[in-house]
Amino acid sequence: MEVFRHLQQQAFKHDACLEPRHLEMLATILRSDVLHAFGDVSHHAYCLLRGYLQRFPYARLERHDSGPYAGRPFVVFDTAAAWQPLAALSNRQGFTKRYLFEEAIKDAGHNYRLDHGSGSGASRKKGGLLGTTLSLLRLCFERAVDSVQEDHNGDALLLRYLLCLLHQDLAARIAVFSAYEDVHEEAVQRRRGAVLQNSLLWRIWTDESEDDNCRKEVMALLMKLIVGVASEADLQEVDEEHPELDEEAEAAAPCICTPRELAALASLFLGMLLDLFGVAEAAGGFHSAAPSRLHRHNQRLKLDQLMKDLFWKWPNPVCGSEAASRTFLAALAPSHRLRLLSLVAMEKVALAYYTQEAAKRPAVARGQSLLALVKSADSGEYLGAFPADPLVALQCLNQDRSKAVKVFGNAGGGSAMNNLAVLGSGIAQAAHGVLAAGGQLPRCEGSGSAEEARKQLKEELAGFLGFLAEKHRELAAAGRPLELSRASLCDLLNAQAALALM
């Protein structure tokens, strides 16, 4: 590590790049935590890789000095600035392909010793070689989940480094993609789409070498990390034992992957996926009639389907309690939270009606048609952002509230009334968050202007929240067991305040 530290100091001093094999060796050292005699070796390797990535960014923004696009940004890439797994995998003789992508890093150490003449005559182990970067990420998230009981610092630190790299790449690309939204030249729009398609995250997630089961497993692990690792007890323990560290103290710590940090990593990765495919969808990138279609399936709807199925889907919901539901929802940006809750509300009610019954109820019929598109990952007639309309969701809930109570009694999140409180208050607060940030609420055609739709949504929300509060008062007056928890009551109060500000 002293040699690598000296190399980095010289690189910084002379503004020169390290050789790719040096970065690859550092990444291998980082992941090989279980092979080191000292526990802080992997952490030092991580700090060197992160410091190098900050000094020489993999992706950075610059601006055109002249011409028709003067002042607009473009991305400059420095492929020598980072260990990038997609590129490193193409080298069959490199450390990445031969050692770093070994599922059991102990086997990689055994094979390395054999390959370099320091083995004891044993045979080479051939078992768990990972084939794709998505498989590596899945393994890292699995180890992050297990790290509450077991030591997987190398994989956790590798995950931190990879997400830092993916975030740096994606942030620059989305900035450029958004900067040319008003340029309608076909050539520019094609290049604009390519900016997203060539992002590391897009290439990793849509890799056709992996099937949808792998992506579902990754989503389940992300949600488990968010709701399971970052429990209130864990957060309290972190706050008491590890107050905020300055940079020097953090660098000296052998492992800084606390439960709260692992949950934050999962939240970051999920947010990047939703943002990436969300901006592609809003630009019409998944519509069959789009001149520059980016993928045959709407990848944002595929994420909706995965989250929706794992959220409260019986019999094994990831969010199996009120606290878990609220923790996961809090990790989503308001627009993503609003979309998920609207789809969950539509689905539960829509499935309770046969097609003939639904035809007599416009909101339910609209909900069923939207859900059919989500299931098939098809944008349908919607060229821009998919209209997961919260107004339709509230209308589904309000048209027969007794049925809604019955339907959500079978959901996995908690009791019927608490589930409905999570939905109603979550929609109200998320809608307020979207509007407060200057955004537009998703809405279906025929719902009038944006102002009319907002007023209708406020009316539906007021009616639904009022129903929940009145039901609670009736039970309290009759001396019967209360169905709304304290957390739900607090949510309803916050929702009423958000409603007043909408």
PDB file of N, CA and C in Angstrom, residues 433-491:
ATOM      1  N   GLY A 433     -44.748  17.560  -2.079  1.00  0.00           N
ATOM      2  CA  GLY A 433     -43.321  17.652  -2.364  1.00  0.00           C
ATOM      3  C   GLY A 433     -43.038  17.924  -3.831  1.00  0.00           C
ATOM      4  N   VAL A 434     -43.796  17.272  -4.709  1.00  0.00           N
ATOM      5  CA  VAL A 434     -43.629  17.482  -6.153  1.00  0.00           C
ATOM      6  C   VAL A 434     -43.974  18.923  -6.526  1.00  0.00           C
ATOM      7  N   LEU A 435     -45.116  19.404  -6.034  1.00  0.00           N
ATOM      8  CA  LEU A 435     -45.559  20.759  -6.364  1.00  0.00           C
ATOM      9  C   LEU A 435     -44.636  21.819  -5.762  1.00  0.00           C
ATOM     10  N   ALA A 436     -44.172  21.583  -4.532  1.00  0.00           N
ATOM     11  CA  ALA A 436     -43.295  22.551  -3.874  1.00  0.00           C
ATOM     12  C   ALA A 436     -41.972  22.704  -4.617  1.00  0.00           C
ATOM     13  N   ALA A 437     -41.542  21.619  -5.291  1.00  0.00           N
ATOM     14  CA  ALA A 437     -40.292  21.665  -6.055  1.00  0.00           C
ATOM     15  C   ALA A 437     -40.498  22.212  -7.461  1.00  0.00           C
ATOM     16  N   GLY A 438     -41.724  22.644  -7.764  1.00  0.00           N
ATOM     17  CA  GLY A 438     -42.013  23.206  -9.084  1.00  0.00           C
ATOM     18  C   GLY A 438     -42.357  22.171 -10.136  1.00  0.00           C
ATOM     19  N   GLY A 439     -42.605  20.933  -9.721  1.00  0.00           N
ATOM     20  CA  GLY A 439     -42.940  19.877 -10.672  1.00  0.00           C
ATOM     21  C   GLY A 439     -44.423  19.838 -10.997  1.00  0.00           C
ATOM     22  N   GLN A 440     -44.760  18.938 -11.907  1.00  0.00           N
ATOM     23  CA  GLN A 440     -46.156  18.731 -12.312  1.00  0.00           C
ATOM     24  C   GLN A 440     -46.618  17.357 -11.848  1.00  0.00           C
ATOM     25  N   LEU A 441     -47.859  17.289 -11.395  1.00  0.00           N
ATOM     26  CA  LEU A 441     -48.415  16.003 -10.989  1.00  0.00           C
ATOM     27  C   LEU A 441     -48.754  15.174 -12.229  1.00  0.00           C
ATOM     28  N   PRO A 442     -48.480  13.867 -12.197  1.00  0.00           N
ATOM     29  CA  PRO A 442     -48.880  13.024 -13.329  1.00  0.00           C
ATOM     30  C   PRO A 442     -50.403  12.978 -13.435  1.00  0.00           C
ATOM     31  N   ARG A 443     -50.918  13.032 -14.632  1.00  0.00           N
ATOM     32  CA  ARG A 443     -52.371  12.996 -14.806  1.00  0.00           C
ATOM     33  C   ARG A 443     -52.739  12.384 -16.144  1.00  0.00           C
ATOM     34  N   CYS A 444     -53.865  11.695 -16.132  1.00  0.00           N
ATOM     35  CA  CYS A 444     -54.385  11.066 -17.348  1.00  0.00           C
ATOM     36  C   CYS A 444     -55.118  12.099 -18.185  1.00  0.00           C
ATOM     37  N   GLU A 445     -55.277  11.783 -19.456  1.00  0.00           N
ATOM     38  CA  GLU A 445     -56.054  12.660 -20.327  1.00  0.00           C
ATOM     39  C   GLU A 445     -57.505  12.672 -19.863  1.00  0.00           C
ATOM     40  N   GLY A 446     -58.133  13.813 -20.013  1.00  0.00           N
ATOM     41  CA  GLY A 446     -59.529  13.936 -19.609  1.00  0.00           C
ATOM     42  C   GLY A 446     -59.701  14.444 -18.192  1.00  0.00           C
ATOM     43  N   SER A 447     -58.591  14.683 -17.488  1.00  0.00           N
ATOM     44  CA  SER A 447     -58.693  15.182 -16.115  1.00  0.00           C
ATOM     45  C   SER A 447     -58.651  16.702 -16.049  1.00  0.00           C
ATOM     46  N   GLY A 448     -58.751  17.345 -17.211  1.00  0.00           N
ATOM     47  CA  GLY A 448     -58.777  18.795 -17.249  1.00  0.00           C
ATOM     48  C   GLY A 448     -57.393  19.396 -17.193  1.00  0.00           C
ATOM     49  N   SER A 449     -57.345  20.686 -16.896  1.00  0.00           N
ATOM     50  CA  SER A 449     -56.056  21.380 -16.801  1.00  0.00           C
ATOM     51  C   SER A 449     -55.312  20.945 -15.545  1.00  0.00           C
ATOM     52  N   ALA A 450     -54.064  21.349 -15.452  1.00  0.00           N
ATOM     53  CA  ALA A 450     -53.264  21.001 -14.279  1.00  0.00           C
ATOM     54  C   ALA A 450     -53.874  21.579 -13.007  1.00  0.00           C
ATOM     55  N   GLU A 451     -54.409  22.798 -13.096  1.00  0.00           N
ATOM     56  CA  GLU A 451     -55.028  23.435 -11.928  1.00  0.00           C
ATOM     57  C   GLU A 451     -56.308  22.706 -11.520  1.00  0.00           C
ATOM     58  N   GLU A 452     -57.110  22.321 -12.510  1.00  0.00           N
ATOM     59  CA  GLU A 452     -58.336  21.575 -12.208  1.00  0.00           C
ATOM     60  C   GLU A 452     -58.014  20.229 -11.584  1.00  0.00           C
ATOM     61  N   ALA A 453     -57.000  19.561 -12.130  1.00  0.00           N
ATOM     62  CA  ALA A 453     -56.601  18.260 -11.585  1.00  0.00           C
ATOM     63  C   ALA A 453     -56.107  18.398 -10.150  1.00  0.00           C
ATOM     64  N   ARG A 454     -55.361  19.475  -9.864  1.00  0.00           N
ATOM     65  CA  ARG A 454     -54.872  19.697  -8.504  1.00  0.00           C
ATOM     66  C   ARG A 454     -56.027  19.900  -7.541  1.00  0.00           C
ATOM     67  N   LYS A 455     -57.023  20.680  -7.956  1.00  0.00           N
ATOM     68  CA  LYS A 455     -58.193  20.920  -7.093  1.00  0.00           C
ATOM     69  C   LYS A 455     -58.970  19.636  -6.845  1.00  0.00           C
ATOM     70  N   GLN A 456     -59.143  18.837  -7.904  1.00  0.00           N
ATOM     71  CA  GLN A 456     -59.844  17.564  -7.748  1.00  0.00           C
ATOM     72  C   GLN A 456     -59.086  16.637  -6.799  1.00  0.00           C
ATOM     73  N   LEU A 457     -57.765  16.614  -6.940  1.00  0.00           N
ATOM     74  CA  LEU A 457     -56.956  15.759  -6.070  1.00  0.00           C
ATOM     75  C   LEU A 457     -57.093  16.202  -4.618  1.00  0.00           C
ATOM     76  N   LYS A 458     -57.095  17.507  -4.375  1.00  0.00           N
ATOM     77  CA  LYS A 458     -57.254  18.004  -3.013  1.00  0.00           C
ATOM     78  C   LYS A 458     -58.595  17.581  -2.429  1.00  0.00           C
ATOM     79  N   GLU A 459     -59.644  17.646  -3.243  1.00  0.00           N
ATOM     80  CA  GLU A 459     -60.975  17.240  -2.771  1.00  0.00           C
ATOM     81  C   GLU A 459     -61.010  15.754  -2.433  1.00  0.00           C
ATOM     82  N   GLU A 460     -60.434  14.932  -3.318  1.00  0.00           N
ATOM     83  CA  GLU A 460     -60.424  13.485  -3.073  1.00  0.00           C
ATOM     84  C   GLU A 460     -59.590  13.163  -1.833  1.00  0.00           C
ATOM     85  N   LEU A 461     -58.453  13.827  -1.680  1.00  0.00           N
ATOM     86  CA  LEU A 461     -57.612  13.595  -0.516  1.00  0.00           C
ATOM     87  C   LEU A 461     -58.308  14.024   0.772  1.00  0.00           C
ATOM     88  N   ALA A 462     -58.947  15.196   0.737  1.00  0.00           N
ATOM     89  CA  ALA A 462     -59.658  15.680   1.929  1.00  0.00           C
ATOM     90  C   ALA A 462     -60.737  14.691   2.345  1.00  0.00           C
ATOM     91  N   GLY A 463     -61.481  14.164   1.363  1.00  0.00           N
ATOM     92  CA  GLY A 463     -62.520  13.187   1.668  1.00  0.00           C
ATOM     93  C   GLY A 463     -61.952  11.899   2.249  1.00  0.00           C
ATOM     94  N   PHE A 464     -60.859  11.427   1.687  1.00  0.00           N
ATOM     95  CA  PHE A 464     -60.287  10.162   2.135  1.00  0.00           C
ATOM     96  C   PHE A 464     -59.643  10.300   3.518  1.00  0.00           C
ATOM     97  N   LEU A 465     -58.870  11.360   3.718  1.00  0.00           N
ATOM     98  CA  LEU A 465     -58.246  11.574   5.024  1.00  0.00           C
ATOM     99  C   LEU A 465     -59.309  11.814   6.092  1.00  0.00           C
ATOM    100  N   GLY A 466     -60.372  12.519   5.716  1.00  0.00           N
ATOM    101  CA  GLY A 466     -61.478  12.747   6.645  1.00  0.00           C
ATOM    102  C   GLY A 466     -62.154  11.438   7.037  1.00  0.00           C
ATOM    103  N   PHE A 467     -62.301  10.537   6.094  1.00  0.00           N
ATOM    104  CA  PHE A 467     -62.889   9.223   6.377  1.00  0.00           C
ATOM    105  C   PHE A 467     -62.044   8.469   7.397  1.00  0.00           C
ATOM    106  N   LEU A 468     -60.730   8.463   7.225  1.00  0.00           N
ATOM    107  CA  LEU A 468     -59.855   7.753   8.159  1.00  0.00           C
ATOM    108  C   LEU A 468     -59.933   8.368   9.556  1.00  0.00           C
ATOM    109  N   ALA A 469     -59.940   9.693   9.632  1.00  0.00           N
ATOM    110  CA  ALA A 469     -60.007  10.369  10.933  1.00  0.00           C
ATOM    111  C   ALA A 469     -61.351  10.106  11.617  1.00  0.00           C
ATOM    112  N   GLU A 470     -62.433  10.144  10.849  1.00  0.00           N
ATOM    113  CA  GLU A 470     -63.765   9.912  11.418  1.00  0.00           C
ATOM    114  C   GLU A 470     -63.904   8.479  11.922  1.00  0.00           C
ATOM    115  N   LYS A 471     -63.351   7.538  11.166  1.00  0.00           N
ATOM    116  CA  LYS A 471     -63.391   6.134  11.594  1.00  0.00           C
ATOM    117  C   LYS A 471     -62.660   5.964  12.919  1.00  0.00           C
ATOM    118  N   HIS A 472     -61.545   6.648  13.080  1.00  0.00           N
ATOM    119  CA  HIS A 472     -60.784   6.586  14.325  1.00  0.00           C
ATOM    120  C   HIS A 472     -61.580   7.196  15.476  1.00  0.00           C
ATOM    121  N   ARG A 473     -62.243   8.317  15.230  1.00  0.00           N
ATOM    122  CA  ARG A 473     -63.040   8.963  16.285  1.00  0.00           C
ATOM    123  C   ARG A 473     -64.203   8.079  16.719  1.00  0.00           C
ATOM    124  N   GLU A 474     -64.835   7.401  15.774  1.00  0.00           N
ATOM    125  CA  GLU A 474     -65.957   6.514  16.109  1.00  0.00           C
ATOM    126  C   GLU A 474     -65.503   5.376  17.013  1.00  0.00           C
ATOM    127  N   LEU A 475     -64.382   4.788  16.703  1.00  0.00           N
ATOM    128  CA  LEU A 475     -63.879   3.694  17.528  1.00  0.00           C
ATOM    129  C   LEU A 475     -63.497   4.193  18.915  1.00  0.00           C
ATOM    130  N   ALA A 476     -62.854   5.372  18.973  1.00  0.00           N
ATOM    131  CA  ALA A 476     -62.453   5.937  20.267  1.00  0.00           C
ATOM    132  C   ALA A 476     -63.672   6.247  21.130  1.00  0.00           C
ATOM    133  N   ALA A 477     -64.744   6.807  20.515  1.00  0.00           N
ATOM    134  CA  ALA A 477     -65.961   7.161  21.263  1.00  0.00           C
ATOM    135  C   ALA A 477     -66.667   5.919  21.779  1.00  0.00           C
ATOM    136  N   ALA A 478     -66.594   4.829  21.037  1.00  0.00           N
ATOM    137  CA  ALA A 478     -67.269   3.590  21.429  1.00  0.00           C
ATOM    138  C   ALA A 478     -66.418   2.757  22.389  1.00  0.00           C
ATOM    139  N   GLY A 479     -65.194   3.220  22.676  1.00  0.00           N
ATOM    140  CA  GLY A 479     -64.329   2.465  23.573  1.00  0.00           C
ATOM    141  C   GLY A 479     -63.794   1.186  22.967  1.00  0.00           C
ATOM    142  N   ARG A 480     -63.832   1.070  21.663  1.00  0.00           N
ATOM    143  CA  ARG A 480     -63.340  -0.134  20.979  1.00  0.00           C
ATOM    144  C   ARG A 480     -61.838   0.013  20.682  1.00  0.00           C
ATOM    145  N   PRO A 481     -61.146  -1.102  20.421  1.00  0.00           N
ATOM    146  CA  PRO A 481     -59.709  -1.020  20.111  1.00  0.00           C
ATOM    147  C   PRO A 481     -59.452  -0.122  18.907  1.00  0.00           C
ATOM    148  N   LEU A 482     -58.462   0.751  19.041  1.00  0.00           N
ATOM    149  CA  LEU A 482     -58.170   1.686  17.968  1.00  0.00           C
ATOM    150  C   LEU A 482     -57.360   0.993  16.873  1.00  0.00           C
ATOM    151  N   GLU A 483     -57.685   1.282  15.615  1.00  0.00           N
ATOM    152  CA  GLU A 483     -57.019   0.624  14.491  1.00  0.00           C
ATOM    153  C   GLU A 483     -55.866   1.447  13.923  1.00  0.00           C
ATOM    154  N   LEU A 484     -55.854   2.737  14.218  1.00  0.00           N
ATOM    155  CA  LEU A 484     -54.774   3.582  13.715  1.00  0.00           C
ATOM    156  C   LEU A 484     -53.687   3.714  14.774  1.00  0.00           C
ATOM    157  N   SER A 485     -52.450   3.451  14.380  1.00  0.00           N
ATOM    158  CA  SER A 485     -51.325   3.584  15.302  1.00  0.00           C
ATOM    159  C   SER A 485     -50.983   5.065  15.502  1.00  0.00           C
ATOM    160  N   ARG A 486     -50.127   5.322  16.477  1.00  0.00           N
ATOM    161  CA  ARG A 486     -49.693   6.708  16.702  1.00  0.00           C
ATOM    162  C   ARG A 486     -48.971   7.260  15.473  1.00  0.00           C
ATOM    163  N   ALA A 487     -48.155   6.393  14.836  1.00  0.00           N
ATOM    164  CA  ALA A 487     -47.439   6.837  13.635  1.00  0.00           C
ATOM    165  C   ALA A 487     -48.416   7.213  12.530  1.00  0.00           C
ATOM    166  N   SER A 488     -49.514   6.446  12.404  1.00  0.00           N
ATOM    167  CA  SER A 488     -50.511   6.762  11.381  1.00  0.00           C
ATOM    168  C   SER A 488     -51.214   8.073  11.681  1.00  0.00           C
ATOM    169  N   LEU A 489     -51.517   8.296  12.957  1.00  0.00           N
ATOM    170  CA  LEU A 489     -52.166   9.556  13.334  1.00  0.00           C
ATOM    171  C   LEU A 489     -51.247  10.749  13.050  1.00  0.00           C
ATOM    172  N   CYS A 490     -49.961  10.598  13.345  1.00  0.00           N
ATOM    173  CA  CYS A 490     -49.003  11.668  13.030  1.00  0.00           C
ATOM    174  C   CYS A 490     -48.942  11.894  11.520  1.00  0.00           C
ATOM    175  N   ASP A 491     -48.973  10.799  10.754  1.00  0.00           N
ATOM    176  CA  ASP A 491     -48.963  10.922   9.295  1.00  0.00           C
ATOM    177  C   ASP A 491     -50.182  11.673   8.794  1.00  0.00           C
TER     178      ASP A 491
END
